[in-house]
Coordinates of C-alpha atoms in Angstrom, one line a residue:
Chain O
X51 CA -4.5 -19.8 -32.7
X52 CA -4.0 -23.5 -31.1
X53 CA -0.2 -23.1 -32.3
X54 CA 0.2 -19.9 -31.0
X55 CA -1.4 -21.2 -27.9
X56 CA 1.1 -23.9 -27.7
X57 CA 3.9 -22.0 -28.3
X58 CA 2.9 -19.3 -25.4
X59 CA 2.7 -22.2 -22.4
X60 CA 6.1 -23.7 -24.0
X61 CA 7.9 -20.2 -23.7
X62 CA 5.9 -19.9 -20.2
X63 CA 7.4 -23.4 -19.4
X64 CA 11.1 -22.2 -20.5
X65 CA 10.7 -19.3 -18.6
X66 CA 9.8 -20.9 -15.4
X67 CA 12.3 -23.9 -15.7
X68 CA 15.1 -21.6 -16.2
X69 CA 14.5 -19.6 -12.7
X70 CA 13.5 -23.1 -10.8
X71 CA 16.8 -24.8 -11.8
X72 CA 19.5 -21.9 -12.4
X73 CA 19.2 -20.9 -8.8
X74 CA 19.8 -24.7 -7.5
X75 CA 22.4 -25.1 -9.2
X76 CA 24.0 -22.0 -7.2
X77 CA 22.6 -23.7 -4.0
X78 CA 24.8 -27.0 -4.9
X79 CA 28.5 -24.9 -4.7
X80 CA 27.6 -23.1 -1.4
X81 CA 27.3 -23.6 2.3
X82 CA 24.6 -25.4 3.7
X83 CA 23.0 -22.1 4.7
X84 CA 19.6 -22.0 3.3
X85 CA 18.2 -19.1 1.1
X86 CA 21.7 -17.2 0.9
X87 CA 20.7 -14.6 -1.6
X88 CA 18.3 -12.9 1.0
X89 CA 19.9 -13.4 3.9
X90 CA 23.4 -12.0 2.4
X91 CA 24.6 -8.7 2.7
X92 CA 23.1 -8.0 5.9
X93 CA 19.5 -9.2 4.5
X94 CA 20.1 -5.9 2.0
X95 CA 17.9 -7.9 -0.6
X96 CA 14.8 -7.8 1.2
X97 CA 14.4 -4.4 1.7
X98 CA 14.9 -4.5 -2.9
X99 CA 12.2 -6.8 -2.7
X100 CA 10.1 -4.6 -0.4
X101 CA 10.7 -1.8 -2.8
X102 CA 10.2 -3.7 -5.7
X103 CA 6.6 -5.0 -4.3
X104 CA 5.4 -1.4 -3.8
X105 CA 6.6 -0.5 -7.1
X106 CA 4.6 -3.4 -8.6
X107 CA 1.6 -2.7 -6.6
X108 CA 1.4 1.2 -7.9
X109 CA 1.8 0.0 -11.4
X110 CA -0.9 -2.5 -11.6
X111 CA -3.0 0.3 -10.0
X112 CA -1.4 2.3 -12.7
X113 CA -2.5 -0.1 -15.7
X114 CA -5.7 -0.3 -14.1
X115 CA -6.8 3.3 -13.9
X116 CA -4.9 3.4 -17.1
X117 CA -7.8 1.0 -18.9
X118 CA -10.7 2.7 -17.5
X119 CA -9.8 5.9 -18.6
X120 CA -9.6 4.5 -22.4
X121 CA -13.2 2.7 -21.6
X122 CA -14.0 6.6 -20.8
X123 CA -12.2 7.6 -23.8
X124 CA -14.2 5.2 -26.5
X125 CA -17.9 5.8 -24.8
Chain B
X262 CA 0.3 22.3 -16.9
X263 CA 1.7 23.4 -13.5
X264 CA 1.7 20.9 -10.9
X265 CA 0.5 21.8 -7.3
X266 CA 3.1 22.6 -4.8
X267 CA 2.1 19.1 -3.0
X268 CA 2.3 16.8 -5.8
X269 CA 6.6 18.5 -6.1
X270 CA 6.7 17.8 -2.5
X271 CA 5.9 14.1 -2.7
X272 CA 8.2 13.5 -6.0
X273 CA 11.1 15.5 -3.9
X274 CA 10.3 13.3 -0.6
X275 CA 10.0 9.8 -2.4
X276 CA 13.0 10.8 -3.6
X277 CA 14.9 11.8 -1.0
X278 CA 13.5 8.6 1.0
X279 CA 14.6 6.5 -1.7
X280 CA 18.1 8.0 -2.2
X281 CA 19.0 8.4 1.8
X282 CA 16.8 5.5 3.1
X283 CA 19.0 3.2 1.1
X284 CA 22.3 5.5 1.4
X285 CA 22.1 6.6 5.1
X286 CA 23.6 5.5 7.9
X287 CA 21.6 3.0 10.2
X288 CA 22.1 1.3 13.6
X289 CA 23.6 -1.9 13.3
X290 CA 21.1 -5.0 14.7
X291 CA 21.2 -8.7 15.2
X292 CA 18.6 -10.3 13.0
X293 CA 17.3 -6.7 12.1
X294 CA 20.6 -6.2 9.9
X295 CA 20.1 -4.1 6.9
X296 CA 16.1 -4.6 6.6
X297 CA 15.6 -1.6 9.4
X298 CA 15.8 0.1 5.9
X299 CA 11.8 -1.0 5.3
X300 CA 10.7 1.1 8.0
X301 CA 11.2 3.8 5.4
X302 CA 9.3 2.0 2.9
X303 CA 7.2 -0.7 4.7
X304 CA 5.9 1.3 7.9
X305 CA 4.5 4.5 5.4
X306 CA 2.3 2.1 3.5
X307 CA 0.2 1.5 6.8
X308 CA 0.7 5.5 8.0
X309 CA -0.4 6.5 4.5
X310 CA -3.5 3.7 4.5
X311 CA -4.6 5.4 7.9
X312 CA -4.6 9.0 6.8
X313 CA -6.3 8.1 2.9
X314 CA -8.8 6.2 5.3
X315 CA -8.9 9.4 7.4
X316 CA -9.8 11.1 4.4
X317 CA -12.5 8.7 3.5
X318 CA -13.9 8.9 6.7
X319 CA -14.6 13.0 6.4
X320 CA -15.8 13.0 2.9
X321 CA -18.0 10.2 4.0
X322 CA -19.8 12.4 7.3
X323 CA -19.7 15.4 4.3
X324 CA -21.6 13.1 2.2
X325 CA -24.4 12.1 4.2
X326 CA -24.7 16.1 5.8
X327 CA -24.7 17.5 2.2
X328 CA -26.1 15.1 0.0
X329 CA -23.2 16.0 -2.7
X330 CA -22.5 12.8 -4.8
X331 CA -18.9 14.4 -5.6
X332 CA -18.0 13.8 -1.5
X333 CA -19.3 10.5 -2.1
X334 CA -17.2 9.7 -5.1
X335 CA -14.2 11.6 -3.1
X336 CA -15.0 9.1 -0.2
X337 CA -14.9 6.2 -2.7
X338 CA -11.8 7.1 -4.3
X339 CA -9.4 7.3 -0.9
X340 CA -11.1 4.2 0.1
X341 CA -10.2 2.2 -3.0
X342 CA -6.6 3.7 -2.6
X343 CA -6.5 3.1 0.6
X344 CA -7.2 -0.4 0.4
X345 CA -4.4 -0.8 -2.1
X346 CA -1.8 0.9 0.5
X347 CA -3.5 -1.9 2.8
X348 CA -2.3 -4.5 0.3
X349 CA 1.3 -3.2 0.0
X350 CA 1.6 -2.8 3.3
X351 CA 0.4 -6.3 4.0
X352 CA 2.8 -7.9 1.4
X353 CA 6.2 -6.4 2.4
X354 CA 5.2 -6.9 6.2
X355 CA 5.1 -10.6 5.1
X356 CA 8.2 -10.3 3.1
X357 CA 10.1 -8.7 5.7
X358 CA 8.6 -11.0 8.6
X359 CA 10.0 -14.4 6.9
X360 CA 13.7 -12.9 6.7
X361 CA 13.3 -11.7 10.5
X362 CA 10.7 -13.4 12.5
X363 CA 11.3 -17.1 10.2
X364 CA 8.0 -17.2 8.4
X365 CA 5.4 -14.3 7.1
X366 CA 2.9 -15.0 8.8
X367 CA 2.7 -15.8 12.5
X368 CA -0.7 -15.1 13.8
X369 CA 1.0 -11.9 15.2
X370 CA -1.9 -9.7 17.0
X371 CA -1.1 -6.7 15.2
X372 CA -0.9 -9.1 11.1
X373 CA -4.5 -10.3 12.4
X374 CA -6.0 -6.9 13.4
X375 CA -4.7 -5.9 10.5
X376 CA -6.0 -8.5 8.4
X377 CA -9.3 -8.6 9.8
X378 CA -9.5 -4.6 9.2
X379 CA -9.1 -5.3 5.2
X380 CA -11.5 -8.0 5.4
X381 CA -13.9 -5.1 6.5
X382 CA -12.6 -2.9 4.3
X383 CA -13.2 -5.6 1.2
X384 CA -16.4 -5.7 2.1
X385 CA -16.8 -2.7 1.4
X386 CA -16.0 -2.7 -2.0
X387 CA -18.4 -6.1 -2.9
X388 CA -21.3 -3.7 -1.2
X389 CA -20.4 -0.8 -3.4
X390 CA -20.4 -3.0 -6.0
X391 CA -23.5 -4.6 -5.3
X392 CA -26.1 -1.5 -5.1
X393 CA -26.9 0.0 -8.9
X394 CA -28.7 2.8 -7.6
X395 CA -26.3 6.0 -7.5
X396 CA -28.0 7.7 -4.4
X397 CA -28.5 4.6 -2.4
X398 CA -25.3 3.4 -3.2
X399 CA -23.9 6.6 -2.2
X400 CA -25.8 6.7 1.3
X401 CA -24.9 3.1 2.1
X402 CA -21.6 3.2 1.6
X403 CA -20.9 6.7 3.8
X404 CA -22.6 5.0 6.6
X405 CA -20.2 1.6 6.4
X406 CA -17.6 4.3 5.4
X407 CA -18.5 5.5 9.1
X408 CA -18.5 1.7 10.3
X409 CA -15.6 0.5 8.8
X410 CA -13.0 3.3 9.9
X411 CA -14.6 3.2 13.5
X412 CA -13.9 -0.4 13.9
X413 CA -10.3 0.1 12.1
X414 CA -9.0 2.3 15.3
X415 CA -9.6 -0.5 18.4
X416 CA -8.4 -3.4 15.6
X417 CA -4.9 -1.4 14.4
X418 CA -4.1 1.2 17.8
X419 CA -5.8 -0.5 20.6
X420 CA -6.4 -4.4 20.1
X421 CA -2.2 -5.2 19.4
X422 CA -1.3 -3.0 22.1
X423 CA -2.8 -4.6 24.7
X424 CA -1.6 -8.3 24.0
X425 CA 2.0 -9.6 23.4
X426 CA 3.3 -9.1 19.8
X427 CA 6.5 -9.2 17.6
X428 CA 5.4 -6.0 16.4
X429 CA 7.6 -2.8 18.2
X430 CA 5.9 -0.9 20.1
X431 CA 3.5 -3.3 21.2
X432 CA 3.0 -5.4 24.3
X433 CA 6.1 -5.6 26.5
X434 CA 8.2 -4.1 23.0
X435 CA 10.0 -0.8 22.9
X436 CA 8.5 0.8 20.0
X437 CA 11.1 1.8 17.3
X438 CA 10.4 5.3 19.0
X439 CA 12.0 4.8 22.2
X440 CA 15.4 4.0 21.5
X441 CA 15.6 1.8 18.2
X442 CA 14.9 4.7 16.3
X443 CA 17.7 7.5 16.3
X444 CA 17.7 11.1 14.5
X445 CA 19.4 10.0 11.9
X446 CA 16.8 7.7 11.0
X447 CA 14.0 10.4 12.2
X448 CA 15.4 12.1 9.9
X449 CA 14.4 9.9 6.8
X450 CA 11.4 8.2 8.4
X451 CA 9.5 11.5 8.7
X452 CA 9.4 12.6 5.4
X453 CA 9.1 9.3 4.3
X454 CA 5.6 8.8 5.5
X455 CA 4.6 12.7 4.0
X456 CA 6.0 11.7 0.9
X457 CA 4.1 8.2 0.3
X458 CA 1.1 9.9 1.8
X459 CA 0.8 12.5 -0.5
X460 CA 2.1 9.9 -3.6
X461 CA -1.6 8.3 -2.0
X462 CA -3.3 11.3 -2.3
X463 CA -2.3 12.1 -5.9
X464 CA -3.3 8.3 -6.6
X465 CA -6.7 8.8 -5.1
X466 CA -6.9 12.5 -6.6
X467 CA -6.9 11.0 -10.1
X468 CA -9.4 7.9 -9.1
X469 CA -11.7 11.0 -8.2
X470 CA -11.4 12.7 -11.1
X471 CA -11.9 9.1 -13.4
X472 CA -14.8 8.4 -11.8
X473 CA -16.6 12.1 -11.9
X474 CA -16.1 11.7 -15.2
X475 CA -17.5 8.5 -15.8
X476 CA -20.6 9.4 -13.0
X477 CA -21.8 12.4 -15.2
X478 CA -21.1 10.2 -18.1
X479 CA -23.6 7.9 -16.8
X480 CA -26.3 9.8 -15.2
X481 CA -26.2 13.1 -17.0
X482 CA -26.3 12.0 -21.0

């Protein structure tokens, strides 16, 4: 259980490192504009993340309504 | 199963806002750029909020003259929805403020009325929460119900209109309306906010039907 434990927060860790560090080493070979990837292509990529907030939000809604229907299910 | 005629209408319309909001053709603006886009997406979340909160609102005065626990659970169900539209809305706003007004949160009249109606709304839900007693519960919350939406209207349509705000529309801003917004983008925006809306209402629509479920599980076994 400890191991398992361990092994989760190390993959975590990975995780995280990868998308702190890949995306500054982009930053290093371009212009000293800051946050390029949002504000290129006419700022195109915020309107992705707007979307893919309000897709997020319905699905945890989703997953929650989702649970308390199996409570219901296995009273 | 057949589905109802609405619950078509608002796969059709998210579509269609989906595939032309992103596809269509859009005035070109300085700073603006290609996020006008979110007033398809960001803009319905708050018009589809009002209307689930509008819905609240009657099943709440229904309640209270008919003593019918399902109006209540009706009531609590667009309420609960509602507040999650609140949330979305809130979040892109934020998102799409810090790419166009520099950073997402700017003590803006219109993010603080807004902010200060979920506060009220929240509340809302630590009160329902609170009460154990199905009928007292039930009579309580149609009352701050009542409260709650009366004070929304001065905070959202009044409050930010009066002041100076980034918001359109508001203060010495032309509203998207008066000549930001052409009939191309009418076109999209419309059926746009009937689409989310009625998403909202099929959202809420199942929370009803969870909870009658789980109420007569309760009370009536």
């Amino acid at each position: 259980m400890n191991n398992l434990k361990k092994r989760s927060f190390s993959l975590v860790f990975t995780i995280l490192s990868i998308f702190l560090i890949v995306p500054a080493c982009w930053a290093q070979n371009s212009t000293p504009e800051m946050a390029t990837l949002f504000r290129s292509n006419g700022k195109i990529y915020v309107v992705v993340l707007v979307l893919a907030t309000i897709f997020a939000g319905l699905f945890i809604f989703l997953i929650y309504l989702d649970k308390k229907i199996k409570n219901l299910e296995n009273k | 199963m057949r589905l109802r005629w609405w619950k078509l209408l608002s796969i059709v319309l998210v579509f269609y806002t989906l595939y032309f909001g992103l596809m269509g053709e859009v005035p070109s603006k300085d700073i603006l750029n290609e996020t006008i886009r979110n007033l398809y997406y960001h803009v319905p979340m708050w018009f589809c909020m009002i209307l689930l909160f509008t819905y609240a609102f009657v099943y709440a005065i229904r309640y209270l003259s008919s003593n019918n626990i399902q109006y209540d659970l009706k009531s609590a169900a667009f309420n609960k929805v509602g507040i999650v539209f609140s949330v979305l809305g809130m979040i892109t706003g934020m998102e799409w403020a810090t790419y166009t007004w520099g950073e997402p949160w700017s003590n803006d009249p219109k993010q603080l009325g807004t902010a200060l109606c979920m506060l009220i709304y929240f509340a809302y839900l630590v009160l329902r929460n609170g009460i154990k007693d199905d009928e007292k519960r039930a009579k309580i919350s149609a009352v701050y119900t009542i409260f709650a939406f009366s004070l929304m209207i001065p905070l959202i349509f009044v409050l930010p209109r009066m002041v100076d705000s980034l918001h359109p529309g508001n203060g010495g801003n032309p509203g998207f309306n008066a000549y930001d917004l052409d009939n191309r983008m009418r076109m999209i925006f419309y059926p746009a906010v009937i689409g989310w809306f009625l998403l909202g209402k099929w959202i809420s629509e199942l929370k009803y039907r969870t909870d009658l479920i789980d109420y007569k599980k309760l009370y009536h076994e």
